[in-house]
Tab-separated table of C-alpha atoms in Angstrom:
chain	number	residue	atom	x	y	z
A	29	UNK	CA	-10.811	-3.858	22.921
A	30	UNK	CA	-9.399	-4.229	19.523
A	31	UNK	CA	-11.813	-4.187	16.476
A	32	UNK	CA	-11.585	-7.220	14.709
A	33	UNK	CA	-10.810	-6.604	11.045
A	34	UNK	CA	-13.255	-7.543	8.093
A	35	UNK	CA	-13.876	-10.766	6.134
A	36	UNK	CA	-12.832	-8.915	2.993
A	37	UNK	CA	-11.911	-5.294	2.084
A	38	UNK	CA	-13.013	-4.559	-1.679
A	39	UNK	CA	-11.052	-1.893	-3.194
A	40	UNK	CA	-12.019	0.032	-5.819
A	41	UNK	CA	-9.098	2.367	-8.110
A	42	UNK	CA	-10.368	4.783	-9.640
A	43	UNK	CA	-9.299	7.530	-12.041
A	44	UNK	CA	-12.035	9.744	-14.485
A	45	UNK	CA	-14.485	6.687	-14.923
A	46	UNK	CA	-17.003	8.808	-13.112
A	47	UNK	CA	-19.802	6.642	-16.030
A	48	UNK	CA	-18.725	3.456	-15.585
A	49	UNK	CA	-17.603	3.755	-11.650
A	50	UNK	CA	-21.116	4.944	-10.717
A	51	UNK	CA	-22.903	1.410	-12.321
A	52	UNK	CA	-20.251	-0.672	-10.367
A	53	UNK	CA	-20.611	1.403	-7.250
A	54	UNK	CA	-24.491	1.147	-7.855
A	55	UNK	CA	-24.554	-2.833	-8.051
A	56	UNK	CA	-21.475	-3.508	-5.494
A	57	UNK	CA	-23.649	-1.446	-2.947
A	58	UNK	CA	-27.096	-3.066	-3.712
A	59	UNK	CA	-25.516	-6.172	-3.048
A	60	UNK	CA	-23.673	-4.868	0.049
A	61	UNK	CA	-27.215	-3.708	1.388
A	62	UNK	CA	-28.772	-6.887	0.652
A	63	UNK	CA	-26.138	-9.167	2.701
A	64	UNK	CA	-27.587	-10.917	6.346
A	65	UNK	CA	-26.151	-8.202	8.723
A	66	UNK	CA	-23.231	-10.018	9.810
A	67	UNK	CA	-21.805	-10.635	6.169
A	68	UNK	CA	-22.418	-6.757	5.971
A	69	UNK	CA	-20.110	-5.941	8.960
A	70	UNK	CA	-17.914	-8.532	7.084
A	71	UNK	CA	-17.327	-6.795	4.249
A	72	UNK	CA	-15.527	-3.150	3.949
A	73	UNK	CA	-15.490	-1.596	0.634
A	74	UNK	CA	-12.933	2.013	-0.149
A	75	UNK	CA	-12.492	3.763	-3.307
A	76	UNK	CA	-9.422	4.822	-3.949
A	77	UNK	CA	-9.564	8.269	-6.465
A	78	UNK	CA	-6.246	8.731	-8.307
A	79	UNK	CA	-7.238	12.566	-8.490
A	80	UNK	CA	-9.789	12.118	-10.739
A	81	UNK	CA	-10.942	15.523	-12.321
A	82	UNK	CA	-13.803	14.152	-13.740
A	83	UNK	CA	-17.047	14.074	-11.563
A	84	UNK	CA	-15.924	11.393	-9.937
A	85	UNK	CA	-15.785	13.046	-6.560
A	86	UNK	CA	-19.424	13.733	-6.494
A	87	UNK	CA	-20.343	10.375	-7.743
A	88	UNK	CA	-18.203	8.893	-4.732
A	89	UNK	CA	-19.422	11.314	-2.181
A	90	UNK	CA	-23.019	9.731	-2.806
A	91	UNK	CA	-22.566	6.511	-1.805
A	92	UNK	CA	-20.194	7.584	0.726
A	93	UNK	CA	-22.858	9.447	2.365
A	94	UNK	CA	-25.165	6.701	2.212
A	95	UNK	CA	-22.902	4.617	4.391
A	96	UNK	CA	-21.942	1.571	1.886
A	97	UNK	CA	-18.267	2.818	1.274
A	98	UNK	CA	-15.055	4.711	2.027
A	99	UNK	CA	-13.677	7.307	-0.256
A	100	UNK	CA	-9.787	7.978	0.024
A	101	UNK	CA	-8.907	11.021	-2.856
A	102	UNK	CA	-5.694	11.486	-3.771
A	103	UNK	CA	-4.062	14.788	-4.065
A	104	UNK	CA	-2.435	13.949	-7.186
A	105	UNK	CA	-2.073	11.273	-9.756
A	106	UNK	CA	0.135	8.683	-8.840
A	107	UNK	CA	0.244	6.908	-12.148
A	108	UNK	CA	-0.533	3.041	-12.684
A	109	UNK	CA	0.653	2.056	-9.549
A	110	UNK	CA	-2.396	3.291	-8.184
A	111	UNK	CA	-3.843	-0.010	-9.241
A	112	UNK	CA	-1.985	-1.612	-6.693
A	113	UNK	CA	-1.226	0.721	-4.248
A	114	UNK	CA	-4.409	1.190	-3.495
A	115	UNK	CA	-4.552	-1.653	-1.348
A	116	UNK	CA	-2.442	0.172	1.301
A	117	UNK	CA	-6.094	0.931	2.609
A	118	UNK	CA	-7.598	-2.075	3.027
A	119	UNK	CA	-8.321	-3.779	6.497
A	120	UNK	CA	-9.880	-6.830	5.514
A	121	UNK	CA	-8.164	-10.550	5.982
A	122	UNK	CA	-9.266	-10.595	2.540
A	123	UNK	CA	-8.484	-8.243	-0.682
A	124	UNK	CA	-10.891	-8.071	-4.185
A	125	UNK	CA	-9.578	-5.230	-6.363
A	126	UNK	CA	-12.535	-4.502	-8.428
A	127	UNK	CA	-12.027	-2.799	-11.457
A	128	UNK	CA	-13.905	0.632	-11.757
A	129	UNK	CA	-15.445	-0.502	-14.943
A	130	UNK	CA	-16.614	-4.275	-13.843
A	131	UNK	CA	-20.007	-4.842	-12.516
A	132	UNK	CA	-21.135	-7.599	-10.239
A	133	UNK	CA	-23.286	-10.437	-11.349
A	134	UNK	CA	-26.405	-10.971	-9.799
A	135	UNK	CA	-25.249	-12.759	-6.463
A	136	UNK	CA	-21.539	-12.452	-7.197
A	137	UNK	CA	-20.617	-10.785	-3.570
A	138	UNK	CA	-22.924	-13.704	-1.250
A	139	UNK	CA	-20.901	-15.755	-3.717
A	140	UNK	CA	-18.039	-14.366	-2.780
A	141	UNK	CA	-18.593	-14.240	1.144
A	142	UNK	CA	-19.982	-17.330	1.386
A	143	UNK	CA	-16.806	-18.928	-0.607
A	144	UNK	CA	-14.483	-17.490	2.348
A	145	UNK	CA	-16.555	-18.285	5.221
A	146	UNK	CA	-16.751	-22.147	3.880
A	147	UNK	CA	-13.348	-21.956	3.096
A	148	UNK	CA	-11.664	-20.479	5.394
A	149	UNK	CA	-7.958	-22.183	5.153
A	150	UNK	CA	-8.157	-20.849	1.577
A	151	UNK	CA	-5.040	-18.001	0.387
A	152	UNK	CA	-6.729	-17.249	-2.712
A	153	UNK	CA	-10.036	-17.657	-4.596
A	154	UNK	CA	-10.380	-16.996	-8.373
A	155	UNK	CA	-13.780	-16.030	-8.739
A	156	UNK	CA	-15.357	-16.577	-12.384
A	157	UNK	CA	-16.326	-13.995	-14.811
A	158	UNK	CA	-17.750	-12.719	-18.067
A	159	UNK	CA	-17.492	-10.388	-20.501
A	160	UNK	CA	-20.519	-7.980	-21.703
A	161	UNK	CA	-20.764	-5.083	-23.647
A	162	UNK	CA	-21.851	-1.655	-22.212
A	163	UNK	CA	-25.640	-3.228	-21.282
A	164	UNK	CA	-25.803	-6.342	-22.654
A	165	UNK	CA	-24.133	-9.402	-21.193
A	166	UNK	CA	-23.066	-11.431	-24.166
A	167	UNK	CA	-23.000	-14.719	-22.150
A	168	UNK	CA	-19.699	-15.726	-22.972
A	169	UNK	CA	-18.421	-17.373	-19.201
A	170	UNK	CA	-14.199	-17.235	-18.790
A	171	UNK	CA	-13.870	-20.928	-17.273
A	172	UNK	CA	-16.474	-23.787	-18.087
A	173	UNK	CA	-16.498	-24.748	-14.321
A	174	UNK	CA	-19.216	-26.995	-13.272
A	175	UNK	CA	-18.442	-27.153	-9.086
A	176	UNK	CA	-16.175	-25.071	-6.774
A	177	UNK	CA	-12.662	-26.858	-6.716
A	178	UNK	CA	-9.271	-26.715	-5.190
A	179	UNK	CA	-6.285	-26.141	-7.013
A	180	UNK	CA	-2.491	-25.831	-6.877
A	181	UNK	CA	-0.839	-23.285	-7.666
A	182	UNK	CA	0.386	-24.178	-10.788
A	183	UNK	CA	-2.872	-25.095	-11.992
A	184	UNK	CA	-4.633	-22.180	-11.318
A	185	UNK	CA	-1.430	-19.948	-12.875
A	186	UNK	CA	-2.497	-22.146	-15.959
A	187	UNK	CA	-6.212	-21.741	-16.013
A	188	UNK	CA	-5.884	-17.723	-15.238
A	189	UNK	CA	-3.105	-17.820	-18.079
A	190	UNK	CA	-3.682	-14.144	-19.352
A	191	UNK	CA	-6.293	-13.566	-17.489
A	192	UNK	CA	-3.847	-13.163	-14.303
A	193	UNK	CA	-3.506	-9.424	-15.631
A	194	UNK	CA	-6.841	-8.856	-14.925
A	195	UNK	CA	-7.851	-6.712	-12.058
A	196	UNK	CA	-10.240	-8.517	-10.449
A	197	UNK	CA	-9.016	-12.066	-10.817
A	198	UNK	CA	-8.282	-13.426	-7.232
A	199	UNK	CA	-9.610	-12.289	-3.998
A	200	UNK	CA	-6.435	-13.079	-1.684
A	201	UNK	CA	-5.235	-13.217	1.716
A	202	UNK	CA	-4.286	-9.845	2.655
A	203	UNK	CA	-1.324	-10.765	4.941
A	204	UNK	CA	0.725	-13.132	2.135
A	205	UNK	CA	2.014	-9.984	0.137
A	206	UNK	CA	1.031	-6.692	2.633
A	207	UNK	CA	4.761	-6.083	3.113
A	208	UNK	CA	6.355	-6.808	-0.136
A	209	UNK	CA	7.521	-3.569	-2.484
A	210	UNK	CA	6.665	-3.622	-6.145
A	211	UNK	CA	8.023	0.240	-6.831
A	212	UNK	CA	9.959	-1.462	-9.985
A	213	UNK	CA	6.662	-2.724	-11.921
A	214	UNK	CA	4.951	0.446	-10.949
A	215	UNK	CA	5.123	1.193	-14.678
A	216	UNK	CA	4.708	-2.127	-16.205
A	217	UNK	CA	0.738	-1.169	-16.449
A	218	UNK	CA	0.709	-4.755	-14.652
A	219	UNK	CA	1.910	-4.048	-10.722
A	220	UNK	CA	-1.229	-5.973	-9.621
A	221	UNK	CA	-0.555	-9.062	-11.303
A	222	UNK	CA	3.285	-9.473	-9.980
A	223	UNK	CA	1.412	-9.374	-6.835
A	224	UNK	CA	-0.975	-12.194	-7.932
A	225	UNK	CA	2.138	-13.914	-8.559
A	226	UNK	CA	3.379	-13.562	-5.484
A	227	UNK	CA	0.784	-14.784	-3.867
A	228	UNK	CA	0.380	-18.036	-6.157
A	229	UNK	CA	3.800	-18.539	-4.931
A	230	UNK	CA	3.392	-17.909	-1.372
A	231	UNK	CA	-0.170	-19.172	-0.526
A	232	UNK	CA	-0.843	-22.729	-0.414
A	233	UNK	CA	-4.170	-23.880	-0.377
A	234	UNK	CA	-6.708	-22.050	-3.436
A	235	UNK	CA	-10.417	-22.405	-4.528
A	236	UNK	CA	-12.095	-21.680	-7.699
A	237	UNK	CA	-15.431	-20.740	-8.111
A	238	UNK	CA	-17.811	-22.184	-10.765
A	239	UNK	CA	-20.661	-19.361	-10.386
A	240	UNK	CA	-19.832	-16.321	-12.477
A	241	UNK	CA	-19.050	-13.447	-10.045
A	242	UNK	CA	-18.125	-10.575	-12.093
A	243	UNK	CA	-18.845	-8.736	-15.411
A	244	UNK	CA	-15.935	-6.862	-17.256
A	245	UNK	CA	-15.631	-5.059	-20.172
A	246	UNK	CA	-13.316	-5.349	-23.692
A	247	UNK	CA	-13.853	-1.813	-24.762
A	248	UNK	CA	-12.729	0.006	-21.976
A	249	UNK	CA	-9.082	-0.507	-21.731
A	250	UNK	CA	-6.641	2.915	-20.706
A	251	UNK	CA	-4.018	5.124	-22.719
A	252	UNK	CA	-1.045	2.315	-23.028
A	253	UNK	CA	0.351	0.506	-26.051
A	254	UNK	CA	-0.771	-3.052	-26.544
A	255	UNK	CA	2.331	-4.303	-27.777
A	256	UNK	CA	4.608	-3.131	-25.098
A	257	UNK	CA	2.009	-4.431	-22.417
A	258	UNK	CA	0.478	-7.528	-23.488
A	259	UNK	CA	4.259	-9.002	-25.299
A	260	UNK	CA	7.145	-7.191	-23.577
A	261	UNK	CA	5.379	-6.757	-20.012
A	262	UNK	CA	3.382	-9.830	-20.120
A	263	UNK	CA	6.684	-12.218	-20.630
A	264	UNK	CA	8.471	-10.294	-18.102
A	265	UNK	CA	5.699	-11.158	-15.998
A	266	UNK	CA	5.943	-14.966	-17.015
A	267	UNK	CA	9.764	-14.713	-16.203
A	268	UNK	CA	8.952	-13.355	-12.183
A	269	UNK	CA	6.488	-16.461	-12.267
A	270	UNK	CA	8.773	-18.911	-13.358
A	271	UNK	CA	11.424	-17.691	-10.756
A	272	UNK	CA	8.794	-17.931	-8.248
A	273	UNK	CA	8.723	-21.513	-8.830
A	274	UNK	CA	5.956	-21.846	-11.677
A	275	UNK	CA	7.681	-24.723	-13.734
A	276	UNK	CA	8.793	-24.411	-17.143
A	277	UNK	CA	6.294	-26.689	-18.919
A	278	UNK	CA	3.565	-24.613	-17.271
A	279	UNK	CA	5.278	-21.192	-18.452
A	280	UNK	CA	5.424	-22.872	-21.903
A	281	UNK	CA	1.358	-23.519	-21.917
A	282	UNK	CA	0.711	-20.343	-20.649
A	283	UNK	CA	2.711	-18.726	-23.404
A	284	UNK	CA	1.411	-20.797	-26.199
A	285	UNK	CA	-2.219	-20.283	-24.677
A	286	UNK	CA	-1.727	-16.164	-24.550
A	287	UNK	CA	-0.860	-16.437	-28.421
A	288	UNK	CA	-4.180	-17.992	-29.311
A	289	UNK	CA	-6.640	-17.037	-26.905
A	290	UNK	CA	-5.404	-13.211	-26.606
A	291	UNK	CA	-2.657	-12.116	-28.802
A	292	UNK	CA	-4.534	-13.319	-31.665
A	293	UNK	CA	-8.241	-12.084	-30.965
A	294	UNK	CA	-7.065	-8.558	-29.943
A	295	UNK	CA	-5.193	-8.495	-33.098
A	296	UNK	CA	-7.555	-9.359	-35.278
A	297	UNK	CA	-10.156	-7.476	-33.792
A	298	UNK	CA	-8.919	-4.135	-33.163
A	299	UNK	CA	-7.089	-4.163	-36.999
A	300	UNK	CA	-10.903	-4.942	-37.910
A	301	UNK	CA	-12.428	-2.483	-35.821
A	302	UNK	CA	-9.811	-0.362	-34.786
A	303	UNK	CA	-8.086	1.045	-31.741
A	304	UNK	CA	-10.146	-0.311	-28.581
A	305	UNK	CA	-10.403	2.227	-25.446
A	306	UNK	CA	-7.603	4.493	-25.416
A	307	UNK	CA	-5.093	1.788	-26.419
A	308	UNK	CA	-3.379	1.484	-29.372
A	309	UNK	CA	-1.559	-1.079	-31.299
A	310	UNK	CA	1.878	-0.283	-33.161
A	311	UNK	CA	1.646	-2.962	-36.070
A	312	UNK	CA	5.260	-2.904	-37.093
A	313	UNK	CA	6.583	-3.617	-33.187
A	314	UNK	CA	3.835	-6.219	-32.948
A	315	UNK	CA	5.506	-8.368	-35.921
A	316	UNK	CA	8.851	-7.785	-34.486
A	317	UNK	CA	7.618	-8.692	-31.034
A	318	UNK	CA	5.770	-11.681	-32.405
A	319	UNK	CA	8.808	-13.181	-33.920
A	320	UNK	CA	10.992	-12.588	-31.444
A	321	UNK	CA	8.892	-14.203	-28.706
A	322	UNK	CA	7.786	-16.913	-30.088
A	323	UNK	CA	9.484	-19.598	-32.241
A	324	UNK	CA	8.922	-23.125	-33.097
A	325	UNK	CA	5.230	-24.627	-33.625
A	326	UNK	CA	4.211	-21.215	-33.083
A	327	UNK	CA	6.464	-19.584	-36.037
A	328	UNK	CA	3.558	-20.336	-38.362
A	329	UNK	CA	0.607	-18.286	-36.827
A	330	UNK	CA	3.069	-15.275	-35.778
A	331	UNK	CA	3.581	-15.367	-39.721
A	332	UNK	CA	-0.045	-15.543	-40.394
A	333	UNK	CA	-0.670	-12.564	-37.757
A	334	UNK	CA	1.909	-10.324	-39.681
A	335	UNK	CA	0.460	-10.984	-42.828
A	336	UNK	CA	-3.155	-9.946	-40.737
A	337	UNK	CA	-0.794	-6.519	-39.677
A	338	UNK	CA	-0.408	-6.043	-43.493
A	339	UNK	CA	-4.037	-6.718	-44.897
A	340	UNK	CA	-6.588	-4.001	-44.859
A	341	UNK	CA	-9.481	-3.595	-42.548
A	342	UNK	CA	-12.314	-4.133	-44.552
A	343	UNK	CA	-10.876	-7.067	-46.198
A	344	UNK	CA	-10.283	-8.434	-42.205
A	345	UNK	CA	-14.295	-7.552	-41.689
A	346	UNK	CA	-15.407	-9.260	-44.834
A	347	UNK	CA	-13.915	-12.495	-43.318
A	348	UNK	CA	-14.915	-11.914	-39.780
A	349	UNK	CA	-18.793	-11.402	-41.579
A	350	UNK	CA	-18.359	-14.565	-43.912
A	351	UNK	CA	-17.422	-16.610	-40.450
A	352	UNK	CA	-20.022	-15.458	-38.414
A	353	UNK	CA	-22.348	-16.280	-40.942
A	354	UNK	CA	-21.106	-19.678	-41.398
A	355	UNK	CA	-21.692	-20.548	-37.325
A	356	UNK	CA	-23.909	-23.521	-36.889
A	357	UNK	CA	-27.087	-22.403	-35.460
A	358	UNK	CA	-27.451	-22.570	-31.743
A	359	UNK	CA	-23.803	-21.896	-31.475
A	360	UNK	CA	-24.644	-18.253	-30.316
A	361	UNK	CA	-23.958	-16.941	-26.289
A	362	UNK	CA	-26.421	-17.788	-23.524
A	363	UNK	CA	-27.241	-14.351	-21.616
A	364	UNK	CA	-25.227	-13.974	-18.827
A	365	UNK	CA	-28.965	-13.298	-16.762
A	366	UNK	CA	-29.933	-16.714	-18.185
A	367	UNK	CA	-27.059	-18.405	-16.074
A	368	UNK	CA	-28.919	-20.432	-13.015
């Protein structure tokens, strides 16, 4: 008799986070163990180790021998496209890659289970987030849903905007993109999210959770340039979308949206506080990128940001402090352990 194949595979890629993969293996196995039993066969979870020389192999090994997980180690580094090629192991109907360095929230994988087995016509599920610091949740909740809801494509393209190049932002049929190649975006830093185009375009029927799911960090982010990612990648990524049927007006909002709510913060913040992670910003290709991508109603802030390239740091913090100080009370973050 054949097996049958679980609800959801979660796969985890993994290279010399031994720190930060040891709290998300910690939580994503507490809540493994405290699923019904059924919803425990459900759910399969592998790490996939990029040849971490770190201690990441021990770290792995513990939970492996505890029963909660697979381990897969790779010989060698394979680069980026680990990220998405990592998935070659999963056996699930459904796929979550979960980020080394994210953490469940309390309840985020019943959330997550239960969410399939309602919906089981579903190709894709965009399950909601926030963003803490190293151990303190900071409250602030990626989409202001108040119910579960159906979308289209399109309009979950637009509400992910940026946020599509995020690791862990849809848990997706397994089946819709198992066969396709992506060997060309290997490199792009991005391979996983030309797959979560792929499937925008090829699934029909998605849900979005309300509930915050998952916790992911700012400060965390690997060796690559901003610029060349988050501009030059990121629009090449728009351009596969748009080809993939994502219309134009959409592709516009998206871009104009990844100016304000990304481009800009990032900017700001890392020429306040410098160089987040092990990524870097090169100031003089971010005002040439700026320009060239973006024209129009948007000419004006791109200016403003390349004046913000020029201006020094501490004059950038004194302004940051004088806003800050001028919030309204009450205006500040509910903790993300608050959230019912």
């Amino acid at each position: 008799m054949t097996p049958t194949p679980p609800l959801l595979s979660i796969v985890v890629p993994t290279f010399n986070r031994a720190r930060f993969l040891e709290e998300a293996l910690g939580e994503l196995t507490a809540q493994w163990a405290a699923l019904a039993a059924d919803d425990r066969a459900a759910v399969d979870v592998v790490v996939v180790d990029n040849g971490s020389e770190d201690t990441t192999p021990e770290v792995t090994a513990r939970f492996a021998r505890a029963g909660a997980l697979r381990v897969v180690r790779r010989p060698v580094n394979i680069g980026p496209s680990n990220t998405w090629r990592c998935t070659e192991y999963a056996e699930g109907d459904f796929v979550l890659i979960h980020s080394d360095d994210d953490v469940l929230l309390p309840d985020g994988l019943s959330t997550i289970v239960t969410a399939l087995r309602s919906h089981p016509d579903v190709d894709a599920l965009s399950p909601n987030i926030r963003d803490f610091a190293t151990e303190l949740f900071d409250g602030s909740v990626a989409f202001a849903r108040s119910a579960d809801a159906r979308r289209s494509a399109a309009d979950l393209h637009v509400e992910l905007g940026s946020l599509i190049t995020y690791i862990s932002a849809l848990v997706y049929r397994r089946s819709l993109v198992a066969d396709l190649p992506y060997e060309e975006v290997y490199e792009t830093y991005l391979p996983h999210s030309y797959g979560f185009v792929d499937i925008l375009s090829l699934g029909t029927t998605f849900l979005a959770l309300a509930r915050p799911c998952i916790g992911y960090r700012n400060d965390n982010a690997g060796p690559y340039d901003y610029v060349h990612v988050f501009l030059d990648q990121y629009f090449r990524l728009l351009a596969r979308a748009q080809s993939r049927g994502l219309p134009a007006d959409d592709v516009a909002e998206i871009r104009r949206a990844h100016l304000r709510r990304h481009v800009v913060p990032m900017l700001v913040r890392v020429k306040a506080q410098g160089a987040f992670g092990e990524a870097f910003v090169d100031w003089p290709a971010a005002r040439r990128r700026l320009r060239e991508h973006y024209s129009g109603s948007d000419r004006a802030l791109c200016e403003l940001l390349a004046l913000l390239t020029r201006t020094p740091a501490p004059v950038v913090r004194g302004v940051l402090a004088a806003r800050k100080a001028l919030r309204p009370r009450g205006s500040e973050p509910v903790a993300a352990r608050e959230h019912p």
